[in-house]
Amino acid sequence: MFEQGYFKNKKDETMIKVRQVLLCSAVPFFFLAASCVRENSSRKQDIHVQQMFGFPNQEFGYELGVSACYAGIIGNKLVMAGGCNFAGKSAAEGGAKYFYKGIYTAEITEDSVLVWKQVGELPSPVAYGVSISRSGEMILIGGNNADGGLTSVFRLKLAEDGGAILDTLPSLPFAQDNMSGAASGNTIYVAGGNRNGSPSTSMLSLNLNEPELGWKEEVPFPGTARVQPVCAVQDGMLYLWGGFCPSQNGGEASVATDGYRYLPLQEQWEPVPAPAVAETGEPLTLTGGTSCVWSDSIILCTGGVDKDIFLDAISGDYKRIAKEDYLLQPVAWYRFNGRLMAYNTRRNHWEEWEESACLARAGAALLGKGQQLFIVGGELKPGIRTAEISRITIK
């Protein structure tokens, strides 16, 4: 998230990287507990957040953690593919992003250790695309790398021997990255992000029953463009929140808190409530966050940036700190969202279910299986990725 600036003191970055290495090793339980602060839940149900051990390390620098990877669940396996980090020179020192193309799987068990193995490769390194888990497969859509935006779309399955099988689906009509996506039956949607490098209000759909028809442009969502929004589908309607738009064409930069839902049959959008901080009622942005469907009426969202701090950065105002010091602050200063927010589509109402430091990430993935959720990778602060994977159990 907005990785610019100059690094004057490497102490903060070094300590974070040391912490990442320790979290992926067999560390004592007291360190695990201290690194993942759990607040009291407002729900009657029991919610437990647990840090897992193990992260892919087969590619150079991957063990430092990645953000914006494809991630999903196929059968009983967690799947990660691609992603990016700053494996060489840090972002604060002006380093370039390093993109990956390995495909990895790990069996989901009751154990807190994930054993990852590489099962294949993507055709090219990629991050900032969309991955949609479906029964027995994942759809991998768009993204970008050091060469620019991508139009490629793939169907990923796992062979009986565990190897990755990639089939090509119709390409996007334009390069798209930093968007969000979800599936409604056999129709997949992607919304927002950058369209040929420019922030957009676009939404596309593809009917997997008739892929030969290609992608269809749906009605664009209202208002300004949204880069890095979150979305999910319930009852055939697509819900969209968050996202940011940098200053362009003389307009002001913005960080969205509001949301909309799309009614495909009517081909129209209508507003829905924004998430809010329970204690104050202040609107909460889900920009850079992640979401998944939990039940037939609940959408869960977590992670993302702080709207005020991030708006300062993308608008170039830097009201809170000098520009050259923006990347030098401790993790807590950036106030990434650590709340697990639940939107009830029937009641049209948000609730805050939990708060944990393990959830305070941007560019992570939230994956659901039964009573368990997994939050995978992401960044702890601008320029610093994490190799943390946390399991959320809801009973």
Tab-separated table of C-alpha atoms in Angstrom:
chain	number	residue	atom	x	y	z
A	1	MET	CA	0.000	0.000	0.000
A	2	PHE	CA	1.562	3.262	-1.212
A	3	GLU	CA	5.165	2.209	-0.853
A	4	GLN	CA	7.247	5.350	-1.314
A	5	GLY	CA	9.806	7.254	0.679
A	6	TYR	CA	13.383	6.978	1.911
A	7	PHE	CA	14.626	4.710	4.665
A	8	LYS	CA	16.928	6.356	7.199
A	9	ASN	CA	16.892	3.777	9.968
A	10	LYS	CA	16.718	0.022	9.304
A	11	LYS	CA	15.903	-0.934	12.909
A	12	ASP	CA	12.131	-1.143	12.371
A	13	GLU	CA	12.378	-3.204	9.190
A	14	THR	CA	14.986	-5.524	10.673
A	15	MET	CA	12.891	-6.226	13.761
A	16	ILE	CA	9.836	-6.997	11.633
A	17	LYS	CA	11.793	-9.422	9.451
A	18	VAL	CA	13.213	-11.123	12.556
A	19	ARG	CA	9.663	-11.460	13.861
A	20	GLN	CA	8.547	-13.030	10.585
A	21	VAL	CA	11.318	-15.626	10.713
A	22	LEU	CA	10.507	-16.495	14.325
A	23	LEU	CA	6.808	-16.858	13.549
A	24	CYS	CA	7.622	-19.446	10.906
A	25	SER	CA	9.803	-21.444	13.303
A	26	ALA	CA	8.997	-23.593	16.309
A	27	VAL	CA	8.759	-20.778	18.866
A	28	PRO	CA	7.555	-21.012	22.484
A	29	PHE	CA	3.820	-20.557	23.080
A	30	PHE	CA	4.265	-17.338	25.047
A	31	PHE	CA	5.658	-15.615	21.954
A	32	LEU	CA	2.757	-16.858	19.866
A	33	ALA	CA	0.270	-15.464	22.361
A	34	ALA	CA	2.038	-12.137	22.631
A	35	SER	CA	2.187	-11.641	18.868
A	36	CYS	CA	-1.526	-12.146	18.325
A	37	VAL	CA	-3.499	-10.024	20.797
A	38	ARG	CA	-7.136	-11.110	21.102
A	39	GLU	CA	-9.755	-8.665	22.316
A	40	ASN	CA	-13.107	-9.518	23.855
A	41	SER	CA	-15.722	-10.459	21.274
A	42	SER	CA	-19.166	-8.873	21.268
A	43	ARG	CA	-20.668	-12.149	20.025
A	44	LYS	CA	-22.028	-14.993	22.095
A	45	GLN	CA	-20.330	-17.508	19.821
A	46	ASP	CA	-16.760	-18.457	20.594
A	47	ILE	CA	-14.212	-16.934	18.189
A	48	HIS	CA	-10.625	-18.093	18.439
A	49	VAL	CA	-7.720	-16.604	16.463
A	50	GLN	CA	-4.634	-18.787	16.201
A	51	GLN	CA	-1.372	-18.172	14.401
A	52	MET	CA	-0.191	-21.034	12.219
A	53	PHE	CA	3.372	-22.116	11.490
A	54	GLY	CA	4.819	-22.714	8.050
A	55	PHE	CA	5.020	-20.684	4.855
A	56	PRO	CA	6.283	-21.542	1.356
A	57	ASN	CA	10.016	-21.004	0.940
A	58	GLN	CA	10.887	-22.659	-2.355
A	59	GLU	CA	11.428	-19.393	-4.253
A	60	PHE	CA	14.021	-16.777	-3.384
A	61	GLY	CA	12.672	-14.394	-0.752
A	62	TYR	CA	9.184	-15.945	-0.548
A	63	GLU	CA	9.748	-16.823	3.117
A	64	LEU	CA	9.721	-13.090	3.918
A	65	GLY	CA	6.006	-13.141	3.157
A	66	VAL	CA	3.996	-11.908	0.200
A	67	SER	CA	0.940	-9.784	-0.398
A	68	ALA	CA	-1.622	-9.733	-3.203
A	69	CYS	CA	-1.154	-13.407	-4.091
A	70	TYR	CA	-3.777	-15.687	-5.567
A	71	ALA	CA	-5.096	-17.776	-2.668
A	72	GLY	CA	-7.917	-20.224	-2.188
A	73	ILE	CA	-9.056	-23.640	-1.009
A	74	ILE	CA	-9.325	-26.691	-3.259
A	75	GLY	CA	-10.707	-29.742	-1.491
A	76	ASN	CA	-8.854	-29.935	1.795
A	77	LYS	CA	-5.862	-27.896	0.716
A	78	LEU	CA	-4.868	-24.286	1.062
A	79	VAL	CA	-3.475	-22.946	-2.207
A	80	MET	CA	-1.179	-19.976	-2.767
A	81	ALA	CA	0.230	-18.753	-6.078
A	82	GLY	CA	2.248	-15.716	-7.071
A	83	GLY	CA	2.349	-12.594	-4.916
A	84	CYS	CA	5.013	-9.962	-4.413
A	85	ASN	CA	7.366	-8.477	-1.836
A	86	PHE	CA	10.639	-6.569	-1.615
A	87	ALA	CA	13.064	-9.482	-1.460
A	88	GLY	CA	16.039	-7.373	-2.468
A	89	LYS	CA	16.346	-3.720	-1.526
A	90	SER	CA	13.536	-2.501	0.734
A	91	ALA	CA	10.714	-0.288	-0.501
A	92	ALA	CA	11.945	2.511	1.729
A	93	GLU	CA	15.348	2.347	0.063
A	94	GLY	CA	13.720	2.613	-3.344
A	95	GLY	CA	13.745	-1.118	-4.049
A	96	ALA	CA	11.585	-2.679	-6.754
A	97	LYS	CA	8.833	-5.196	-6.103
A	98	TYR	CA	9.781	-8.819	-6.622
A	99	PHE	CA	7.024	-10.938	-8.218
A	100	TYR	CA	6.564	-14.702	-7.882
A	101	LYS	CA	5.016	-17.505	-9.956
A	102	GLY	CA	5.185	-20.632	-7.786
A	103	ILE	CA	1.978	-22.567	-6.986
A	104	TYR	CA	1.890	-24.075	-3.478
A	105	THR	CA	-0.444	-26.313	-1.486
A	106	ALA	CA	-0.721	-27.310	2.179
A	107	GLU	CA	-3.092	-29.846	3.732
A	108	ILE	CA	-5.633	-28.432	6.184
A	109	THR	CA	-5.497	-30.419	9.430
A	110	GLU	CA	-6.211	-29.804	13.103
A	111	ASP	CA	-2.512	-29.133	13.575
A	112	SER	CA	-1.165	-25.596	13.768
A	113	VAL	CA	1.665	-26.467	11.348
A	114	LEU	CA	1.171	-26.078	7.596
A	115	VAL	CA	3.506	-28.148	5.411
A	116	TRP	CA	3.801	-26.440	2.040
A	117	LYS	CA	5.035	-27.935	-1.192
A	118	GLN	CA	5.414	-26.446	-4.639
A	119	VAL	CA	3.113	-28.176	-7.139
A	120	GLY	CA	3.599	-26.040	-10.225
A	121	GLU	CA	4.197	-22.588	-11.677
A	122	LEU	CA	2.139	-19.827	-13.220
A	123	PRO	CA	3.065	-18.876	-16.798
A	124	SER	CA	4.571	-15.635	-15.481
A	125	PRO	CA	5.153	-13.928	-12.124
A	126	VAL	CA	2.036	-12.059	-10.982
A	127	ALA	CA	0.371	-10.291	-8.060
A	128	TYR	CA	-2.669	-8.038	-7.513
A	129	GLY	CA	-5.113	-10.225	-9.430
A	130	VAL	CA	-8.294	-11.948	-8.275
A	131	SER	CA	-8.679	-15.580	-7.233
A	132	ILE	CA	-12.100	-17.165	-6.813
A	133	SER	CA	-12.477	-20.577	-5.154
A	134	ARG	CA	-15.157	-22.864	-6.543
A	135	SER	CA	-15.914	-26.540	-6.065
A	136	GLY	CA	-12.661	-28.336	-6.849
A	137	GLU	CA	-11.005	-25.395	-8.603
A	138	MET	CA	-9.810	-21.799	-8.481
A	139	ILE	CA	-10.226	-19.105	-11.133
A	140	LEU	CA	-7.168	-16.832	-11.422
A	141	ILE	CA	-7.876	-13.485	-13.054
A	142	GLY	CA	-5.630	-10.666	-14.223
A	143	GLY	CA	-3.107	-8.886	-12.024
A	144	ASN	CA	0.177	-7.238	-12.845
A	145	ASN	CA	3.932	-7.660	-12.650
A	146	ALA	CA	7.039	-5.665	-13.476
A	147	ASP	CA	6.002	-5.559	-17.141
A	148	GLY	CA	2.533	-4.094	-16.476
A	149	GLY	CA	-1.074	-5.236	-16.275
A	150	LEU	CA	-2.301	-8.659	-17.395
A	151	THR	CA	-5.403	-9.897	-19.205
A	152	SER	CA	-4.835	-13.613	-18.610
A	153	VAL	CA	-7.439	-15.850	-16.918
A	154	PHE	CA	-6.824	-19.445	-15.809
A	155	ARG	CA	-8.698	-22.314	-14.215
A	156	LEU	CA	-6.523	-24.084	-11.604
A	157	LYS	CA	-7.190	-27.665	-10.548
A	158	LEU	CA	-5.118	-30.261	-8.703
A	159	ALA	CA	-4.298	-33.616	-10.254
A	160	GLU	CA	-4.604	-36.883	-8.333
A	161	ASP	CA	-0.878	-36.760	-7.614
A	162	GLY	CA	-1.273	-33.213	-6.243
A	163	GLY	CA	0.245	-31.410	-9.199
A	164	ALA	CA	-1.221	-28.197	-10.568
A	165	ILE	CA	-3.305	-28.208	-13.765
A	166	LEU	CA	-3.837	-24.852	-15.490
A	167	ASP	CA	-6.426	-24.382	-18.229
A	168	THR	CA	-6.862	-21.146	-20.157
A	169	LEU	CA	-10.148	-19.241	-19.981
A	170	PRO	CA	-11.126	-16.227	-22.138
A	171	SER	CA	-8.846	-13.271	-21.528
A	172	LEU	CA	-10.124	-10.037	-20.044
A	173	PRO	CA	-10.979	-7.378	-22.639
A	174	PHE	CA	-8.394	-5.098	-21.026
A	175	ALA	CA	-5.586	-5.412	-18.504
A	176	GLN	CA	-6.970	-5.309	-14.979
A	177	ASP	CA	-5.282	-5.363	-11.584
A	178	ASN	CA	-6.000	-4.443	-7.960
A	179	MET	CA	-9.681	-5.265	-8.448
A	180	SER	CA	-11.964	-7.560	-6.449
A	181	GLY	CA	-14.044	-10.510	-7.538
A	182	ALA	CA	-16.633	-13.087	-6.536
A	183	ALA	CA	-18.796	-15.852	-7.999
A	184	SER	CA	-22.574	-16.202	-8.236
A	185	GLY	CA	-23.285	-19.751	-9.312
A	186	ASN	CA	-21.479	-20.210	-12.609
A	187	THR	CA	-21.023	-16.486	-13.187
A	188	ILE	CA	-17.869	-14.761	-11.975
A	189	TYR	CA	-17.539	-11.016	-11.486
A	190	VAL	CA	-14.585	-8.664	-11.212
A	191	ALA	CA	-15.069	-5.048	-10.152
A	192	GLY	CA	-12.980	-1.911	-9.852
A	193	GLY	CA	-9.210	-1.839	-9.836
A	194	ASN	CA	-7.035	-0.436	-12.587
A	195	ARG	CA	-8.246	-0.729	-16.179
A	196	ASN	CA	-5.264	-0.537	-18.522
A	197	GLY	CA	-3.398	1.183	-15.712
A	198	SER	CA	-6.070	3.746	-14.775
A	199	PRO	CA	-8.472	3.545	-11.783
A	200	SER	CA	-11.917	2.475	-12.938
A	201	THR	CA	-15.553	1.863	-12.048
A	202	SER	CA	-15.721	-1.148	-14.365
A	203	MET	CA	-17.431	-4.440	-13.667
A	204	LEU	CA	-17.120	-7.516	-15.854
A	205	SER	CA	-18.791	-10.917	-15.775
A	206	LEU	CA	-18.054	-14.301	-17.341
A	207	ASN	CA	-20.521	-17.178	-17.565
A	208	LEU	CA	-18.469	-20.340	-17.045
A	209	ASN	CA	-21.244	-22.364	-18.675
A	210	GLU	CA	-20.703	-20.404	-21.876
A	211	PRO	CA	-17.085	-19.225	-21.755
A	212	GLU	CA	-16.977	-18.934	-25.539
A	213	LEU	CA	-19.137	-15.801	-25.198
A	214	GLY	CA	-16.305	-14.091	-23.361
A	215	TRP	CA	-16.469	-11.339	-20.782
A	216	LYS	CA	-19.465	-9.022	-20.573
A	217	GLU	CA	-19.250	-5.420	-19.407
A	218	GLU	CA	-21.845	-4.896	-16.684
A	219	VAL	CA	-23.187	-1.548	-15.499
A	220	PRO	CA	-20.305	0.366	-13.849
A	221	PHE	CA	-20.713	1.051	-10.139
A	222	PRO	CA	-21.653	4.619	-9.110
A	223	GLY	CA	-19.294	7.330	-7.919
A	224	THR	CA	-15.535	7.457	-8.168
A	225	ALA	CA	-13.173	4.691	-9.191
A	226	ARG	CA	-12.205	2.114	-6.557
A	227	VAL	CA	-8.792	0.473	-6.484
A	228	GLN	CA	-8.419	-2.430	-4.004
A	229	PRO	CA	-12.080	-2.698	-2.921
A	230	VAL	CA	-13.621	-5.849	-1.431
A	231	CYS	CA	-16.659	-7.693	-2.730
A	232	ALA	CA	-18.768	-10.794	-2.134
A	233	VAL	CA	-21.940	-12.357	-3.525
A	234	GLN	CA	-25.047	-13.264	-1.495
A	235	ASP	CA	-28.421	-14.322	-2.913
A	236	GLY	CA	-27.235	-13.539	-6.421
A	237	MET	CA	-26.341	-9.921	-5.557
A	238	LEU	CA	-22.798	-8.559	-5.543
A	239	TYR	CA	-21.772	-6.361	-2.588
A	240	LEU	CA	-18.889	-3.892	-2.897
A	241	TRP	CA	-17.145	-1.751	-0.235
A	242	GLY	CA	-14.010	0.313	0.136
A	243	GLY	CA	-11.387	1.124	-2.446
A	244	PHE	CA	-9.343	4.231	-3.141
A	245	CYS	CA	-8.826	6.595	-6.036
A	246	PRO	CA	-5.643	8.668	-6.369
A	247	SER	CA	-5.857	12.205	-7.622
A	248	GLN	CA	-6.465	12.203	-11.374
A	249	ASN	CA	-7.712	14.620	-14.007
A	250	GLY	CA	-7.624	17.457	-11.489
A	251	GLY	CA	-9.874	15.654	-9.004
A	252	GLU	CA	-9.127	15.015	-5.343
A	253	ALA	CA	-7.902	11.681	-4.022
A	254	SER	CA	-10.459	9.620	-2.101
A	255	VAL	CA	-10.712	6.606	0.197
A	256	ALA	CA	-14.173	5.040	0.153
A	257	THR	CA	-16.078	3.799	3.180
A	258	ASP	CA	-19.501	3.414	1.569
A	259	GLY	CA	-20.828	0.377	-0.240
A	260	TYR	CA	-23.177	-0.725	-3.009
A	261	ARG	CA	-24.829	-3.896	-4.155
A	262	TYR	CA	-25.484	-4.898	-7.738
A	263	LEU	CA	-28.761	-6.504	-8.793
A	264	PRO	CA	-27.942	-8.388	-12.015
A	265	LEU	CA	-31.555	-8.965	-13.104
A	266	GLN	CA	-32.355	-5.261	-12.829
A	267	GLU	CA	-28.861	-4.243	-13.975
A	268	GLN	CA	-28.672	-1.573	-11.304
A	269	TRP	CA	-26.709	-0.600	-8.212
A	270	GLU	CA	-28.122	0.519	-4.869
A	271	PRO	CA	-26.364	1.798	-1.715
A	272	VAL	CA	-25.805	-0.364	1.358
A	273	PRO	CA	-24.501	0.634	4.822
A	274	ALA	CA	-20.817	1.204	5.437
A	275	PRO	CA	-19.005	-0.695	8.210
A	276	ALA	CA	-18.300	1.386	11.306
A	277	VAL	CA	-16.162	1.239	14.434
A	278	ALA	CA	-18.375	-0.154	17.203
A	279	GLU	CA	-17.106	2.188	19.926
A	280	THR	CA	-17.458	5.447	18.009
A	281	GLY	CA	-19.693	4.806	15.008
A	282	GLU	CA	-16.976	6.213	12.749
A	283	PRO	CA	-17.145	4.807	9.191
A	284	LEU	CA	-14.477	2.193	8.505
A	285	THR	CA	-12.838	1.677	5.133
A	286	LEU	CA	-12.191	-1.824	3.828
A	287	THR	CA	-9.693	-0.542	1.263
A	288	GLY	CA	-6.940	-3.138	0.869
A	289	GLY	CA	-8.929	-5.555	3.030
A	290	THR	CA	-10.370	-8.961	2.278
A	291	SER	CA	-13.760	-10.661	2.464
A	292	CYS	CA	-15.560	-13.979	2.184
A	293	VAL	CA	-19.069	-15.399	2.505
A	294	TRP	CA	-19.626	-17.087	5.872
A	295	SER	CA	-23.237	-18.284	5.747
A	296	ASP	CA	-26.383	-17.738	3.696
A	297	SER	CA	-26.740	-14.252	5.180
A	298	ILE	CA	-23.300	-13.197	6.501
A	299	ILE	CA	-20.372	-11.602	4.682
A	300	LEU	CA	-17.183	-11.353	6.744
A	301	CYS	CA	-14.575	-8.647	6.075
A	302	THR	CA	-11.314	-7.763	7.741
A	303	GLY	CA	-8.023	-5.968	7.214
A	304	GLY	CA	-7.283	-2.866	5.205
A	305	VAL	CA	-5.766	0.558	5.743
A	306	ASP	CA	-6.708	3.452	8.010
A	307	LYS	CA	-8.676	5.882	5.853
A	308	ASP	CA	-7.166	9.099	7.241
A	309	ILE	CA	-3.524	8.050	7.250
A	310	PHE	CA	-3.822	6.474	3.813
A	311	LEU	CA	-5.640	9.480	2.344
A	312	ASP	CA	-2.816	11.729	3.551
A	313	ALA	CA	-0.347	9.541	1.682
A	314	ILE	CA	-2.173	9.169	-1.650
A	315	SER	CA	-3.117	12.862	-1.749
A	316	GLY	CA	0.450	13.906	-0.961
A	317	ASP	CA	-0.618	16.042	2.013
A	318	TYR	CA	1.303	14.156	4.724
A	319	LYS	CA	-0.449	16.101	7.483
A	320	ARG	CA	0.650	13.712	10.224
A	321	ILE	CA	4.289	13.167	9.300
A	322	ALA	CA	6.915	14.313	6.821
A	323	LYS	CA	6.917	12.460	3.520
A	324	GLU	CA	10.472	11.237	3.978
A	325	ASP	CA	9.479	9.629	7.289
A	326	TYR	CA	6.305	7.933	6.061
A	327	LEU	CA	7.812	4.438	5.795
A	328	LEU	CA	9.828	4.710	9.007
A	329	GLN	CA	7.020	4.354	11.528
A	330	PRO	CA	6.271	1.315	13.719
A	331	VAL	CA	3.524	-1.046	12.602
A	332	ALA	CA	0.925	0.307	15.049
A	333	TRP	CA	1.246	3.861	13.682
A	334	TYR	CA	-0.441	2.909	10.375
A	335	ARG	CA	-3.545	1.646	12.213
A	336	PHE	CA	-4.416	-1.154	9.812
A	337	ASN	CA	-7.856	-2.588	10.529
A	338	GLY	CA	-7.752	-5.598	12.874
A	339	ARG	CA	-11.530	-5.941	13.231
A	340	LEU	CA	-13.512	-8.902	11.946
A	341	MET	CA	-16.633	-7.222	10.592
A	342	ALA	CA	-19.836	-9.111	9.764
A	343	TYR	CA	-22.487	-7.781	7.393
A	344	ASN	CA	-25.925	-9.386	7.678
A	345	THR	CA	-27.549	-9.154	4.255
A	346	ARG	CA	-31.022	-9.902	5.617
A	347	ARG	CA	-30.890	-7.284	8.364
A	348	ASN	CA	-28.831	-4.868	6.242
A	349	HIS	CA	-26.648	-4.364	9.298
A	350	TRP	CA	-22.964	-4.504	10.323
A	351	GLU	CA	-21.565	-6.012	13.536
A	352	GLU	CA	-18.041	-6.150	14.898
A	353	TRP	CA	-17.360	-9.766	15.825
A	354	GLU	CA	-13.739	-9.693	16.928
A	355	GLU	CA	-10.532	-7.669	17.030
A	356	SER	CA	-7.037	-9.116	16.808
A	357	ALA	CA	-3.600	-7.906	15.799
A	358	CYS	CA	-3.412	-10.994	13.552
A	359	LEU	CA	-6.077	-9.483	11.299
A	360	ALA	CA	-4.487	-6.043	10.888
A	361	ARG	CA	-3.092	-6.518	7.388
A	362	ALA	CA	-3.515	-5.145	3.904
A	363	GLY	CA	-3.310	-7.193	0.746
A	364	ALA	CA	-4.110	-10.464	2.534
A	365	ALA	CA	-6.584	-13.194	1.527
A	366	LEU	CA	-9.489	-14.462	3.657
A	367	LEU	CA	-10.492	-18.057	2.961
A	368	GLY	CA	-13.358	-20.005	4.525
A	369	LYS	CA	-13.854	-23.737	5.088
A	370	GLY	CA	-16.524	-24.992	7.473
A	371	GLN	CA	-16.130	-23.334	10.869
A	372	GLN	CA	-12.641	-22.150	9.979
A	373	LEU	CA	-11.261	-19.104	8.216
A	374	PHE	CA	-7.664	-18.559	7.155
A	375	ILE	CA	-6.094	-15.151	6.634
A	376	VAL	CA	-3.051	-15.518	4.420
A	377	GLY	CA	-0.058	-13.217	3.969
A	378	GLY	CA	-0.440	-9.514	3.311
A	379	GLU	CA	1.568	-6.663	4.756
A	380	LEU	CA	1.944	-5.340	8.284
A	381	LYS	CA	2.761	-1.822	7.105
A	382	PRO	CA	3.596	-0.240	3.736
A	383	GLY	CA	6.530	-2.102	2.188
A	384	ILE	CA	6.773	-4.830	4.853
A	385	ARG	CA	5.147	-8.166	3.964
A	386	THR	CA	4.333	-10.904	6.438
A	387	ALA	CA	4.732	-14.681	6.361
A	388	GLU	CA	1.956	-15.055	8.914
A	389	ILE	CA	-1.087	-17.260	8.343
A	390	SER	CA	-3.808	-17.189	11.006
A	391	ARG	CA	-6.736	-19.521	11.553
A	392	ILE	CA	-10.024	-18.127	12.846
A	393	THR	CA	-12.386	-20.686	14.356
A	394	ILE	CA	-16.005	-19.656	14.854
A	395	LYS	CA	-18.336	-21.883	16.898
